[in-house]
XYZ file of C-alpha atoms in Angstrom:
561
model
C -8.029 20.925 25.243
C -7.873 17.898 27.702
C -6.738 14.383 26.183
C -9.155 11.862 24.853
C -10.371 9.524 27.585
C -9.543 5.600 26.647
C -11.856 3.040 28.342
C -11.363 -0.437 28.272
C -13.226 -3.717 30.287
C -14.121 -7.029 29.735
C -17.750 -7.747 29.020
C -19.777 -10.951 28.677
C -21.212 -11.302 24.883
C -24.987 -10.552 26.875
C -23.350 -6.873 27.896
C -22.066 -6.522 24.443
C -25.630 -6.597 23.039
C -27.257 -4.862 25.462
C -28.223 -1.760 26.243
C -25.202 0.024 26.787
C -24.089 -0.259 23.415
C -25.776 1.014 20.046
C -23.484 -0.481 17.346
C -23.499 1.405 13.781
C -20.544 0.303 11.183
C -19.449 3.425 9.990
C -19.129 4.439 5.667
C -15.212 3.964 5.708
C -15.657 0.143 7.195
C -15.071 -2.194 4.363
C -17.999 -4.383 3.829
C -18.692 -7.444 5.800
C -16.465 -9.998 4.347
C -15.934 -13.207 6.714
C -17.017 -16.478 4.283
C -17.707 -19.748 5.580
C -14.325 -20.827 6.741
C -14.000 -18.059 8.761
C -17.423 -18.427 10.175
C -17.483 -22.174 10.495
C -14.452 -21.774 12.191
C -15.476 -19.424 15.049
C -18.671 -22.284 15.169
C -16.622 -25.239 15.686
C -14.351 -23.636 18.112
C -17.071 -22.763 19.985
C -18.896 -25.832 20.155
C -15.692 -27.772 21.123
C -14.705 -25.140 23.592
C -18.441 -25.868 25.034
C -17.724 -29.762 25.227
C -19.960 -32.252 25.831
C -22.460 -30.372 28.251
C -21.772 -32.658 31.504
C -21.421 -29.752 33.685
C -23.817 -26.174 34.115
C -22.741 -23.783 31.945
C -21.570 -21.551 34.745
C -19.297 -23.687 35.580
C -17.705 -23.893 31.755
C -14.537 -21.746 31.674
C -14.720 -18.520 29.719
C -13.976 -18.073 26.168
C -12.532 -15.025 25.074
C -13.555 -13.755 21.462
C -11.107 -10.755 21.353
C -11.129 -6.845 21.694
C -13.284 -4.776 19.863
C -12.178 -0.671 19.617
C -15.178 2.002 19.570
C -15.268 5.584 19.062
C -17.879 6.161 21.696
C -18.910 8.943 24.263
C -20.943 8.743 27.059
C -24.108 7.609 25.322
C -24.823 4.074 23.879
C -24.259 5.211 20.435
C -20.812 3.559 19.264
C -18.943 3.448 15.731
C -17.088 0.327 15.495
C -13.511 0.787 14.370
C -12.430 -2.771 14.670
C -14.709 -5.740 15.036
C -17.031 -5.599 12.774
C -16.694 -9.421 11.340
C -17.029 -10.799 14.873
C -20.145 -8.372 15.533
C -21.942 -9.466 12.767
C -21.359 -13.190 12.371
C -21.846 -13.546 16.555
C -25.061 -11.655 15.110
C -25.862 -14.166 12.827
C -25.152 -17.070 14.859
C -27.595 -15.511 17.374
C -29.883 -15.232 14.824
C -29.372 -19.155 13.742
C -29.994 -20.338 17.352
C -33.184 -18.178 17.832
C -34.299 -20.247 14.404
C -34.128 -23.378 15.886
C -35.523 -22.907 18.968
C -39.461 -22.853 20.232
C -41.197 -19.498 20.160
C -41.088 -19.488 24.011
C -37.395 -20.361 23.991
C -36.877 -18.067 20.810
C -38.404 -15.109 22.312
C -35.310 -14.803 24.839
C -32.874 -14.560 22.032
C -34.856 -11.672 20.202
C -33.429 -8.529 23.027
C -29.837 -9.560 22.082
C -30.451 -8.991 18.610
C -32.969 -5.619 19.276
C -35.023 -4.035 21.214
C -38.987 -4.212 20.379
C -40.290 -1.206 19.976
C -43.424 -0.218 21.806
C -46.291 1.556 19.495
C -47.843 2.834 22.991
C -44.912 4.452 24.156
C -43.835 5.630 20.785
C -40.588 3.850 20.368
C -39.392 1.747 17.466
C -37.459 -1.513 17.059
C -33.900 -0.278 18.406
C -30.908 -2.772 16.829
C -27.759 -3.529 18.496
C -25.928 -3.181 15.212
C -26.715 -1.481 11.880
C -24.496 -2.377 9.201
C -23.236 -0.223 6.628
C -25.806 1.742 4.305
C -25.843 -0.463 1.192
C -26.258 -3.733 4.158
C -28.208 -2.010 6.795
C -32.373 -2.898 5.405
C -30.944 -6.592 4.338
C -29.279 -7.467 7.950
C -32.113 -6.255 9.918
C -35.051 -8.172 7.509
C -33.014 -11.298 7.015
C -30.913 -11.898 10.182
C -32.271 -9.366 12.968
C -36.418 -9.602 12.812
C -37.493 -12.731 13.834
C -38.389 -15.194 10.953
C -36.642 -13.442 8.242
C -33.619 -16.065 8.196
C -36.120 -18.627 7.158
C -36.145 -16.576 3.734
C -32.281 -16.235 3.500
C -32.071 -20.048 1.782
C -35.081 -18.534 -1.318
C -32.831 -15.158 -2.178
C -31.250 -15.147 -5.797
C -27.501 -14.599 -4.748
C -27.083 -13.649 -8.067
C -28.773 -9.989 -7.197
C -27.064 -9.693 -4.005
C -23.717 -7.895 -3.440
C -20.493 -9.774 -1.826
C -21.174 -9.242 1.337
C -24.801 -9.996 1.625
C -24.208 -13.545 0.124
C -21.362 -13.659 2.867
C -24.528 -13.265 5.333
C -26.497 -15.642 3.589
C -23.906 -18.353 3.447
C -22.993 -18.152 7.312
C -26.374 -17.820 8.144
C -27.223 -21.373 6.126
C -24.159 -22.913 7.225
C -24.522 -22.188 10.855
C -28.183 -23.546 10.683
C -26.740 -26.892 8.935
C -24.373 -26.816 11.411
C -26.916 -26.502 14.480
C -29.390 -29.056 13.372
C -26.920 -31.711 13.665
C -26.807 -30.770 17.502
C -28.858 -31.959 20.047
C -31.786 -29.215 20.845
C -30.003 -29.503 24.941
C -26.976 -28.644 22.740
C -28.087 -25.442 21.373
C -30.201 -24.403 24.074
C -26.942 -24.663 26.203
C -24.343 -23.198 22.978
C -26.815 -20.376 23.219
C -26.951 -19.738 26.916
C -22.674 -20.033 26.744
C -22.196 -17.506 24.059
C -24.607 -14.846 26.294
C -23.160 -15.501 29.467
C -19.200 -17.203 29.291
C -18.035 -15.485 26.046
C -15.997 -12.332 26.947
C -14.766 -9.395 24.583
C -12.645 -6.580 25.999
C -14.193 -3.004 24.648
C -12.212 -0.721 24.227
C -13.319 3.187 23.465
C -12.541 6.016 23.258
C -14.596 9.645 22.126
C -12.049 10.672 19.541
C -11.408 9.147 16.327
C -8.046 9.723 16.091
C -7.026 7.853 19.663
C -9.406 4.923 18.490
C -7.333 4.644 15.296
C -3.966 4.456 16.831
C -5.621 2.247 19.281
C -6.399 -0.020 16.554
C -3.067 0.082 14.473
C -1.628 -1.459 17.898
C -4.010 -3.948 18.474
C -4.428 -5.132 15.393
C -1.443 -6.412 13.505
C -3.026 -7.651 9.890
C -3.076 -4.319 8.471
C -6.328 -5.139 6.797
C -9.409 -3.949 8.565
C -8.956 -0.106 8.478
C -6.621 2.397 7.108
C -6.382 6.483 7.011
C -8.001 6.793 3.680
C -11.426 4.491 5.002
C -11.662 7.285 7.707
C -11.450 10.084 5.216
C -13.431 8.482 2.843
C -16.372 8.378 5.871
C -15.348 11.906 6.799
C -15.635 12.869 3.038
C -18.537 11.349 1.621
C -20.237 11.504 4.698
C -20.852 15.508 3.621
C -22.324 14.879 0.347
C -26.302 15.363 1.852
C -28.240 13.063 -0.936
C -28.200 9.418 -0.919
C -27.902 8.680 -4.754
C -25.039 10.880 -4.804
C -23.586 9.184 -1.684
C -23.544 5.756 -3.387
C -22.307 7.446 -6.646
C -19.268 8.704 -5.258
C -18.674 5.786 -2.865
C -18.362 3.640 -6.063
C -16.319 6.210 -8.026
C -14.305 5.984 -4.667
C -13.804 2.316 -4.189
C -12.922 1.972 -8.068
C -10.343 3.831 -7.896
C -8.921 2.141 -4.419
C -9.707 -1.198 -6.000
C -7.690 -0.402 -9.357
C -4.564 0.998 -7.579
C -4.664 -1.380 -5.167
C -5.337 -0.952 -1.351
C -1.497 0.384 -0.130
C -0.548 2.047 -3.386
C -4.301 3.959 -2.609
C -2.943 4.674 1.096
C 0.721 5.776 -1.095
C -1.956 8.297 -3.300
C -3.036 10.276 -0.357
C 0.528 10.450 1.451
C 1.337 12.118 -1.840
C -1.437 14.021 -2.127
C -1.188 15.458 1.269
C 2.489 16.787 0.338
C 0.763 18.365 -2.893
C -0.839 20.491 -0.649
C 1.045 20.585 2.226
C 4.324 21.436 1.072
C 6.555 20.105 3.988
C 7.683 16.653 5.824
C 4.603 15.465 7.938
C 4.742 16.942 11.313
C 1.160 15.740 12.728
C -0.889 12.532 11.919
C -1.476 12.497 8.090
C -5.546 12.462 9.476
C -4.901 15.682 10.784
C -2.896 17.384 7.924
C -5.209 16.445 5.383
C -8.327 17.755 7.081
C -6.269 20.735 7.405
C -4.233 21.278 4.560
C -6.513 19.164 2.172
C -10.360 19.320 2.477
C -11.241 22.776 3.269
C -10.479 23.819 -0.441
C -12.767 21.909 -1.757
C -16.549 20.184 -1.553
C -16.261 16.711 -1.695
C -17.889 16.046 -4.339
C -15.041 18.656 -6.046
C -12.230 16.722 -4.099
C -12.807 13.890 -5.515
C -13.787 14.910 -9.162
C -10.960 17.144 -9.154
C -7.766 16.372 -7.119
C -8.315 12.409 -6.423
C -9.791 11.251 -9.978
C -7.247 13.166 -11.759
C -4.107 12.152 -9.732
C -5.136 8.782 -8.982
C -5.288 8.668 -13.069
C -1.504 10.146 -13.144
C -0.187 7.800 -10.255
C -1.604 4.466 -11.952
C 0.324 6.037 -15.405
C 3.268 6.485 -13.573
C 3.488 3.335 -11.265
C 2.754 0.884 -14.156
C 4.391 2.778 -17.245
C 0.980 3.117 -19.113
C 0.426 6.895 -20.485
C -1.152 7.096 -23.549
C -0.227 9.694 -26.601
C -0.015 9.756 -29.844
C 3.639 10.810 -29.595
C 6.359 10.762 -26.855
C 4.390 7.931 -25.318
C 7.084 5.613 -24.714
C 9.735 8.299 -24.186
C 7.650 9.882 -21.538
C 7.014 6.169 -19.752
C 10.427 5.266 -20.403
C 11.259 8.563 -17.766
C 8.275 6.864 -15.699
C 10.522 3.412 -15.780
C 13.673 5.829 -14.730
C 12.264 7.549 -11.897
C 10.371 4.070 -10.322
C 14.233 3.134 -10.087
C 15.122 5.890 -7.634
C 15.004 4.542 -4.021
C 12.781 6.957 -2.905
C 9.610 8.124 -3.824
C 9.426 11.298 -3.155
C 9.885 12.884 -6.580
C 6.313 11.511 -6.635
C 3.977 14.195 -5.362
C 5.800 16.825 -8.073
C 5.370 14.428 -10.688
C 1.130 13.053 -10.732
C 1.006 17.114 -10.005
C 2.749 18.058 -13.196
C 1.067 15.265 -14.835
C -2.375 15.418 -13.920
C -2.072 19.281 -14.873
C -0.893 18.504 -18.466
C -2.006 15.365 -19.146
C -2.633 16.078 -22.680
C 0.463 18.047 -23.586
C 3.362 15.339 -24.255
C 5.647 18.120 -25.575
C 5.460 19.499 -21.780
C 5.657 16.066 -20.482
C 8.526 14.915 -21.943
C 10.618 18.066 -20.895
C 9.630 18.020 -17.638
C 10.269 14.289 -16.604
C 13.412 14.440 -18.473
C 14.869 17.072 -16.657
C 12.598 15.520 -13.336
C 14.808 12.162 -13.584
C 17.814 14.484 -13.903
C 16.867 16.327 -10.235
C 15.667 13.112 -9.235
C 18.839 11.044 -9.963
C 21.280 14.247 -8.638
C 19.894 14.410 -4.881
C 20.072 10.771 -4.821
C 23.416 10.461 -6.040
C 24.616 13.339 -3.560
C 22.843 11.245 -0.991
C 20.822 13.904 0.396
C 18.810 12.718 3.546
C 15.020 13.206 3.527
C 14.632 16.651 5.074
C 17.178 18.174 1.978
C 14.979 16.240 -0.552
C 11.370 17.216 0.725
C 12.843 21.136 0.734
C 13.886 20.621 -3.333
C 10.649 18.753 -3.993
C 8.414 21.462 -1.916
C 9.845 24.426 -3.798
C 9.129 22.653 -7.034
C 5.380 21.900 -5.814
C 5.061 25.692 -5.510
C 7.177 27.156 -8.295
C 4.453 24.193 -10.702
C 1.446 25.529 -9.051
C 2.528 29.131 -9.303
C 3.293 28.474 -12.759
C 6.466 29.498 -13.188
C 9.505 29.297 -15.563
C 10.362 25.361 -14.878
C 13.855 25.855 -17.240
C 15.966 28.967 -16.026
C 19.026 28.125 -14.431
C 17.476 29.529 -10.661
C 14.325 26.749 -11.067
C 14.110 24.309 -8.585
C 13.622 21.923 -11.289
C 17.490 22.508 -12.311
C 20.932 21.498 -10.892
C 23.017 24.384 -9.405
C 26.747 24.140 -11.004
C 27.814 23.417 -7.760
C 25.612 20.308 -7.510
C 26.818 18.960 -11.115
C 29.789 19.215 -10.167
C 29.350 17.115 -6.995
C 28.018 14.617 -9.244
C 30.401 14.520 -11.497
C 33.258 13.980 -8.676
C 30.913 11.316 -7.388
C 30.348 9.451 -10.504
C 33.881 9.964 -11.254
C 35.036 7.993 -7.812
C 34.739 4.824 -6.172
C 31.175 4.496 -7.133
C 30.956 0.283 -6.677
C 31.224 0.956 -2.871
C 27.568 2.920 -3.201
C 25.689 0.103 -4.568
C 22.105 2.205 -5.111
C 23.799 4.914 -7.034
C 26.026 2.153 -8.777
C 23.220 -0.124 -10.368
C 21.105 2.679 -11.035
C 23.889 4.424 -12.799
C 24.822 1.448 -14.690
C 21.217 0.735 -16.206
C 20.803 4.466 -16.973
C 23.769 4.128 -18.825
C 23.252 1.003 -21.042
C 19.607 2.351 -22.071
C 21.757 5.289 -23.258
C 24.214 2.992 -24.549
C 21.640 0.571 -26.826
C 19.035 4.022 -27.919
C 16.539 3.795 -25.111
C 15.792 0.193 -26.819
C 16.571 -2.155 -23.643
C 14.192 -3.489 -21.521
C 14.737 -5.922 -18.937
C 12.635 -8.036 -17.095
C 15.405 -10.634 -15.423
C 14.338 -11.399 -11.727
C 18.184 -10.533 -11.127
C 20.147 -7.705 -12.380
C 23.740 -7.946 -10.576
C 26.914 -5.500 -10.822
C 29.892 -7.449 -11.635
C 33.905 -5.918 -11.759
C 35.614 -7.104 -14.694
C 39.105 -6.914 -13.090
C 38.391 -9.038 -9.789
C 38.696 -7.351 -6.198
C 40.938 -10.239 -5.134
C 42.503 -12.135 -8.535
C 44.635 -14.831 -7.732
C 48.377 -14.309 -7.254
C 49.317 -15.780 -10.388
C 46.689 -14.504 -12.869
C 47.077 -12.372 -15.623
C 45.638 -9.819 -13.933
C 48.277 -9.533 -11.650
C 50.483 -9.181 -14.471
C 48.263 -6.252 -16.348
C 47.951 -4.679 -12.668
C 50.812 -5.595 -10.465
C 50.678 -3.240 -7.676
C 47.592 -2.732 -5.002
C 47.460 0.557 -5.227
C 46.926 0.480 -8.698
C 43.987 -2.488 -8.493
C 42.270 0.050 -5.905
C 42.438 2.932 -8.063
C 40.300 1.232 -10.753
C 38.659 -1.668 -9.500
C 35.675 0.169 -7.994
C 35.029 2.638 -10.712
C 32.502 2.960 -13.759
C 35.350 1.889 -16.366
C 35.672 -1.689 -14.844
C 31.888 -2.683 -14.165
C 29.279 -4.623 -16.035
C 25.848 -5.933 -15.503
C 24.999 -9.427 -15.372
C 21.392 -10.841 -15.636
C 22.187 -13.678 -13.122
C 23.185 -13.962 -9.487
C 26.676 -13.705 -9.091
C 29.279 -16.298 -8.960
C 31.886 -15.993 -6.441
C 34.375 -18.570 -7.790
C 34.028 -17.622 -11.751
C 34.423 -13.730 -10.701
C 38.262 -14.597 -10.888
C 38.405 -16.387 -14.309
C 40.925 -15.112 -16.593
C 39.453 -12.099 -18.802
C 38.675 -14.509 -21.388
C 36.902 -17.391 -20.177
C 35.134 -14.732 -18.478
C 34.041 -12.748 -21.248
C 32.843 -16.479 -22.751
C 31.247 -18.158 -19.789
C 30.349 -15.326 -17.507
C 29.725 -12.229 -19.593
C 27.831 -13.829 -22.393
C 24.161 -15.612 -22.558
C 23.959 -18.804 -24.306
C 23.519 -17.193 -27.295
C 26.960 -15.865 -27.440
C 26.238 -12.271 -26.364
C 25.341 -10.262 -23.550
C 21.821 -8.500 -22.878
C 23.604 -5.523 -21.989
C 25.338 -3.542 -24.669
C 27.419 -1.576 -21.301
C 28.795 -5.406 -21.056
C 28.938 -6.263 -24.786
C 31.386 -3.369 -25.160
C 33.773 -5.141 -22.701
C 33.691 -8.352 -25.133
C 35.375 -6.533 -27.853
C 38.426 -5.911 -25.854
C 41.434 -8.218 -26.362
C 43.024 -7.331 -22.834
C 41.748 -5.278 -19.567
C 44.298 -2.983 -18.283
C 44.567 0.109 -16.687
C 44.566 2.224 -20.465
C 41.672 0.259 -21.366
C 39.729 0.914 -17.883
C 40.596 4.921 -18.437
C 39.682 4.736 -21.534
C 36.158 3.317 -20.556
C 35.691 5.268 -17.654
C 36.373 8.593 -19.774
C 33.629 7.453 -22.685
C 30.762 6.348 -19.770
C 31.592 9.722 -18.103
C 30.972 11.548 -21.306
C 27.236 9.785 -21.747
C 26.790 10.952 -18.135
C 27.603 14.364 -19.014
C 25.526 14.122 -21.909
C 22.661 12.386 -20.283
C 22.267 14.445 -17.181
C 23.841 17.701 -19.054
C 26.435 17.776 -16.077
């Protein structure tokens, strides 16, 4: 199979609507969104780019309005993949000149905005660009045919969706706009848009080229993403129109409620549901592949999207809802957004989308799914090691099998507690991911699952210092570097703060450090692993072995290690 071809040139705004192109905005588009800033912005530059008409316009320098990127064969038919704003409001503006002008004048305009059909020859009215469905009838009776704008200013906005009052408004304002110019002036903004405005097309036959053509032109990261293309690709199959708009709506509420990345997030994770492995090809590719061919779309979406966009909202924003185990079970959820990786994900919305209503099962399975979760992060296995634990556990869930024996990929071999434990057991400051996420894990153990923090900073903080002063009293309780190394870094001498630290108070002596810099203004700290450190009269090396043996028995206990 030969590569896709890429074309790009440089055509004047008259080529652009012309002939050689048949512009359709495909499903997955978003819907026409420039407002009047945006609009009367592109105006004004124009106009002043245009200047004050003393020369032909021939002899005006070009203006360039940007790239546009097509998926587009040989014929004139072309899906736009990026450009759609600048398509439609150049559109408009068209449409706003040809309003001002005499019919003779006027009548010029009308082949830039579409061809007439001819009743004799048995054509119709061919447009150079057809909107999306829900816009399509609107843009062509109100901007396209000749007359209709004059209508725009009588239409209830009220009954007219976002972006068709973002049509309206740019079409008024760029008719305001106009009439303040002389009629040379439009007659002249007219002929310079058509002839000395330049965009550079660029195409291509395959959709998969155009989008990685348009992920490096574009930089905002806003037009276009994977999941508009599969949304096209999958709705697109669903023949009737009602149910079309039905499921794009039931689409594009759930994308609006997660939110437009954490959506893109929901079908990275979905593709590993299915998948089972690290991404190899382009996620496009996979999920057509791995994805889509079990299922209609009207099934993929009422099945495998509804349901695990339901479980990744719960999840993300701590909101399942039970009458029992409720807040254990989004206290796990809490846990496991703490990790610093997501890819525990795609095993848990799978688990919980399949037993939604079966908290029992729920809170067993995130329990021990924090457990896994925390132990390959704590080993610091790389990527590939964690997708290979999570993929087995995709499969043994779907194959329903026995999630609590010893031999379930759910579980932690011996070998891998013990890992742990000698990792826990160490140096574990000098790890700072698996040190703060150790230490909060703890003190919610330590105050009964009742803490809850929502400080914008959550520091670790040694008690002993990592440089105390030469003649402190810690030099006194631990006179000997080797000794301050063996216990400065470890659980039994660290505390969380809920401030930034404080470089110079870090060496106070222990007690104007447990009153000024362990303690809120209340007298007490909002960690009980700190408050614990209060009580003690001195800090030396019995106490700090002493306190490293009691947190390593809640680890034990908390991870069953």
């Amino acid at each position: 199979m030969s590569p896709a071809k890429i074309h790009g040139a440089e055509y004047s705004i008259g080529k652009v609507f012309s002939d050689d192109f048949v512009f359709t905005i495909p499903l997955y588009q978003r819907p026409y969104a420039w407002t009047t800033e945006q609009a009367g912005e592109m105006l004004e530059d124009l106009i002043a780019f245009l200047g004050d008409g003393y020369k032909s316009i021939e002899n005006v320098n070009p203006y360039f309005l940007g790239s546009i990127v097509l998926i587009k064969g040989d014929s004139p038919e072309a899906d736009v993949v990026d450009g759609q704003q600048r398509l439609t409001t150049l559109t408009i503006l068209l449409a706003a000149l040809r309003s001002l002008m005499q019919t003779e004048k006027a009548k010029h305009l009308t082949p830039f905005l579409y061809e007439i059909g001819n009743r004799f020859k048995g054509s119709k009215d061919n447009y150079r660009l057809t909107l999306r469905e829900r816009d399509a009838e609107f843009f062509k009776k109100n901007i396209q045919k000749e007359g209709g704008i004059n209508n725009l200013a009588e239409l209830n906005s009220a009954v007219l969706s976002d972006s068709q009052k973002n049509i309206k408004e740019n079409a008024l304002l760029f008719i305001k706009r106009l009439q303040e110019l002389p009629e040379s002036k439009q007659d002249d903004l007219a002929e310079f848009i058509i002839t000395q405005c330049f965009m550079v097309v660029v195409s291509t036959p395959d959709m998969d080229s155009a989008y990685r053509i348009f992920s490096v032109l574009n930089d905002r990261g806003l037009d276009l993403s994977y999941t508009d293309i599969l949304k096209s690709e999958i709705i697109g199959k669903i023949p009737e129109t009602a149910q079309q708009e039905a499921y794009t709506a039931k689409w594009e509420a759930i994308e609006e409620r997660l939110g437009r990345e954490t959506f893109k997030d929901l079908f990275a994770h979905i593709r590993m549901i299915y998948r089972k492995a690290k991404q190899s090809e382009s996620i496009l590719k996979e999920f057509r592949k791995e994805v889509l061919p079990a299922k209609t779309p009207q099934q993929f979406i009422d099945e495998t999207l509804e349901p695990l966009a339901d479980a990744f909202y719960d999840i993300k924003n701590l909101s399942y809802q039970s009458e029992k185990f409720a807040e254990k079970i989004n206290g796990m959820f809490k846990c496991l957004n703490q990790i610093d990786n997501s890819d525990w994900m795609p095993p848990a919305i799978f688990y919980l989308s399949q037993n939604y209503n079966k908290p029992d099962l729920l809170v067993r399975f995130f329990n021990d799914l924090e457990r896994l979760a925390a132990g390959l992060m704590i080993q610091r296995f790389n990527i590939n090691k964690r997708i290979e634990s999570y993929r087995r556990l995709l499969m043994a869930i779907e194959q329903g099998e026995d999630l609590y024996t010893s031999a379930s990929p759910l579980q932690l071999t011996p070998e891998a507690q013990n890992n742990i434990l000698q990792i826990l057991n160490g140096d574990i400051y000098l790890v700072p991911k698996i040190c703060s996420y150790t230490l909060l894990r703890l003190d919610a153990k330590l105050s009964e699952g009742e803490a809850s923090y929502h400080f914008p900073n959550v520091t670790v903080e040694h008690v002993l210092p990592q440089s105390p002063a030469a003649n402190s009293e810690w030099m006194q309780w631990f006179p000997t570097q080797e000794e301050r190394q063996k216990y400065v870094h470890r659980l039994g001498n660290l505390v969380l703060l809920s401030r930034k630290k404080n470089s110079r108070a870090q060496n106070y002596h222990f007690d104007r450090k447990k009153q000024q810099y362990f303690t809120t203004q209340s007298g007490v700290s909002a960690f009980a692993i700190t408050t614990q450190v209060l009580h003690e009269k001195e800090w030396t090396t019995a106490v700090i072995e002493r306190r490293q043996k009691n947190l390593m028995d809640v680890l034990k206990n908390l991870w069953r290690l």
